[in-house]
Amino acid sequence: MKNSVSLAERHYTGNPQKNSPALGATMAYMGVDGLLALLHGSQGCSTFIRLQLSRHFKEPIPLNSTALLEETAIFGGWEHLKKGIAKAADKFKPRIIGVMSSGLTETFGDDMNSAWASLLQERPDLAATPVVLAQTPDYIGSLQEGYLRAVLALLETLASEPAPREAKTVALFPGAHFSPADVEELKEILDLFGFEPLSLPDISTSLDGHDELEPAPVVQGGISLSDIRRLPGCKAAFSFGPSMTGVGAALEKRHGVAHHQVDSLTGLEAVDAFILKLAELSEKPIPEKLLRQRSRLLDTMADYHDQLGTKRVVLALEADLLVALTGSLTEVGAIVQGALTASPLGLQAMPPGIPVAVGDLEHLEDIAAGSHLVIGNSNARQVAGPKKIPHLRAGLPVFDRVGIPQKVWVGYRGTQQFLIDVLNTMAK
Amino acid sequence: MFVTLSKLELKDNCPLEDKGAPKLCMKALPGEGAERSCAFDGARVVLMPVTDAAHLVHGPIACAGNSWDNRGAKSSGPELFRRGLTTDLVEMDIVYGGENKLTQAIIEVANKHKPKAVFVYATCVSALIGDDLEAACQKAQPHVSVPVIPVNAPGFMGDKNIGNRISGEVLFRHVIGTAEPEKTYKPAINFIGEYNIAGDLWGIQPSLDALGIHLQACISGDARFDDLRTAHRAQLNILVCSKSLTNLAKQMERKWGIPYIEGSFYGIHDTSHTLRAIARAFDDPGLMKRAEAHICEQEAKIRQIIEPYQKRLAGKRAVLFTGGVKTWSMVTTLKELGIEVLAGGTQNSTPEDFLRMKALMDPSAEIIEDTSAAGFLTLIEEKRPDLIVAGGKIKYTAHKTRTPFLDINHGRNLPYAGYQGMVTFAQAVSRTVFSPVWELMRQPFPPVGGEQA
């Protein structure tokens, strides 16, 4: 089998599956309690992100903007950034301010660190509010890149000091492809082994669509600042999704926390490897509940092996999710006819033998003919609809199906749910 | 939190008496959290509903990637406008410039998708690195059989309104008047600033048909490019979305002698009022008679249908948080349902919109100055309305206040324009105001203080 999809070369992107890095950074920031995100760019940049994330998660997205206008194109936005941070701190009293840059400010080269340092000299009182600065130019990568950079910035800014070693805490770095319910599932698995999981970010308590008691203009739920500061003292760290390797590695390098890379948490063998690692770390037997879930998953695989086997699937997803889902599909005998990723970050972990390329949803049109299933975000309906191919929603944005934040596709239970979703979608 | 109108700080180039183009009247401050948009978005709001054109965004992924196919403008035919097309500038393009890539992209898009025209949008980054949009379009033009039209409205030029205005200029300079219709009609009108959100246009069309009025072009809801080219053969322009395209209406008046009137099709009163104004503008006794008969018949019919909703809704109190024409037209529409408007806020309106809205509202009602999420929450806390009418941006924040919420902007699925739209609107308002869900949300759980038996 050839290992790449050959795509017609063109100078434009048609029906992009890419989202901007700043959008990914915003997602990461949404998993930190009391944080207010501030995008250094023009107003449209933040409005588009807010709308895109809102229609996916069905939640308000506390993201402000430095509201750059024409004069900043000449004089730069440095002063605007200072004003923006000061205003956000004074007006909204966030516990943390999470800043990210845009294509505009990176192009004129605003130095965010010096702006923050300069503001601190003018306003020493602001030192009480930590400011995280992530560089996320629009023209480098996609959602995953921005998410990664924001998580790294959070870690490096807020968890730079050593912390007392704890016997039971485990650091988790879920990738941008984890839904709120995925993160929750992951934390519960750790709980079953007697660990205290600290997830950075933790969108399971902020973007999970709960009815908040007090509506607020900052993030409600998510990992707390004090828990982020405990990360350097963790017993072990896990990064989920190939794009996230660098985060656990950074924690290991700086604070000596043993780091384990988990490329995928979907698929029997992938979950097995993770569970065995947890059993080894905890020196405990695998909990009965998980064995039961594993047994159910295997039963589903047996019951439907015929409906899944040799079914041809095309996928267009960011690399982390692509790696996870293609692994699970090939494990049950399905054939990945073609896989398209938004950007190359994380692609090195693709299972061998799968034809893969960096491409958009117009490319997906070119490779979808003859397949039994399209897996992609809601925009992929422009491919699946006219070609009358069943379409399973995955990735971001998903705006025409409900329950996305509650969807679990990780762990044994989640893998079983993924296979059920595949089967039900094809049955329609 | 609030300001009186006299205290509104207007930018100096924004005098109240100028009936001209839209203005950027209150600047957003960095970090303030005003949920507004940019000029690029404003340009696309106007031009994107042109259904059979290709819309190519020249910039890095953020501008198109986060936002394509996110508005509710409907088409009765071509779907090309839904496609997201962008040069997707990457680091090397930023360093070496993206002009040649753009020229190639225009040619490839035209070849592959066979559009009736290609609109090419500048963005902050492509403008900043000095890509010459006009030059790239000109270079591509000989290789493309349809018009290639530059839209130079990078986001940093300002708010959405500025982008609306620029796209008006684009239509005037490059599109309208570039072809003659096969047949001319009288009376024939254009709508300006009607985007066919959720099919709004199709709610107005039956009234035009009943009156025998030909719609030459709708700018730009459900528009075909070739129809837009012949818009100069209409005899009257109806400016539907308040001020966003006043400049276009004025230019068309100057060049082709087409007068314009303002109108709204939200609510019974405004729909009738606008139809009457159209008939009057043509000074045709037959048309005026037909209009009166149609209005009389429709009003009686619709009022009868909405009466039960009205009865139930009478005395409810609403907060309105929207933009443009909807600021004032929605006040009237809500009043027709017996709903009192407690406060109104707007993000993209002009001082005239404010004044009009203010005149229609109860003297004690207030204009919301702080349009951030925080300002919004304070307002709801203070006013405790029975209903919030606003755009999708505030929807999920509104839900946290446990207040009935109705989406009035481009994210909605239902058309509210025209007579039939009023029925849809009345039903939608009732559905949300009387939904049992809000009460369930308000009840504490477990029950507190002696409520447990």
Tab-separated table of C-alpha atoms in Angstrom, chain A residues 210-216 220, chain B residues 377 381 399-402 441-445:
chain	number	residue	atom	x	y	z
A	210	HIS	CA	-22.809	22.737	33.095
A	211	ASP	CA	-25.244	25.278	34.419
A	212	GLU	CA	-22.985	27.619	36.330
A	213	LEU	CA	-24.143	29.177	39.540
A	214	GLU	CA	-22.516	32.506	38.858
A	215	PRO	CA	-22.124	33.602	35.254
A	216	ALA	CA	-18.804	35.386	34.922
A	220	GLN	CA	-15.394	28.970	35.392
B	377	LEU	CA	-24.411	40.420	32.952
B	381	GLU	CA	-28.867	41.326	37.087
B	399	HIS	CA	-28.323	31.094	29.357
B	400	LYS	CA	-26.216	31.302	32.505
B	401	THR	CA	-28.538	34.052	33.736
B	402	ARG	CA	-31.463	31.613	33.441
B	441	MET	CA	-33.037	26.111	36.057
B	442	ARG	CA	-33.968	28.695	38.682
B	443	GLN	CA	-35.027	26.206	41.333
B	444	PRO	CA	-32.234	25.401	43.767
B	445	PHE	CA	-31.333	21.781	44.194
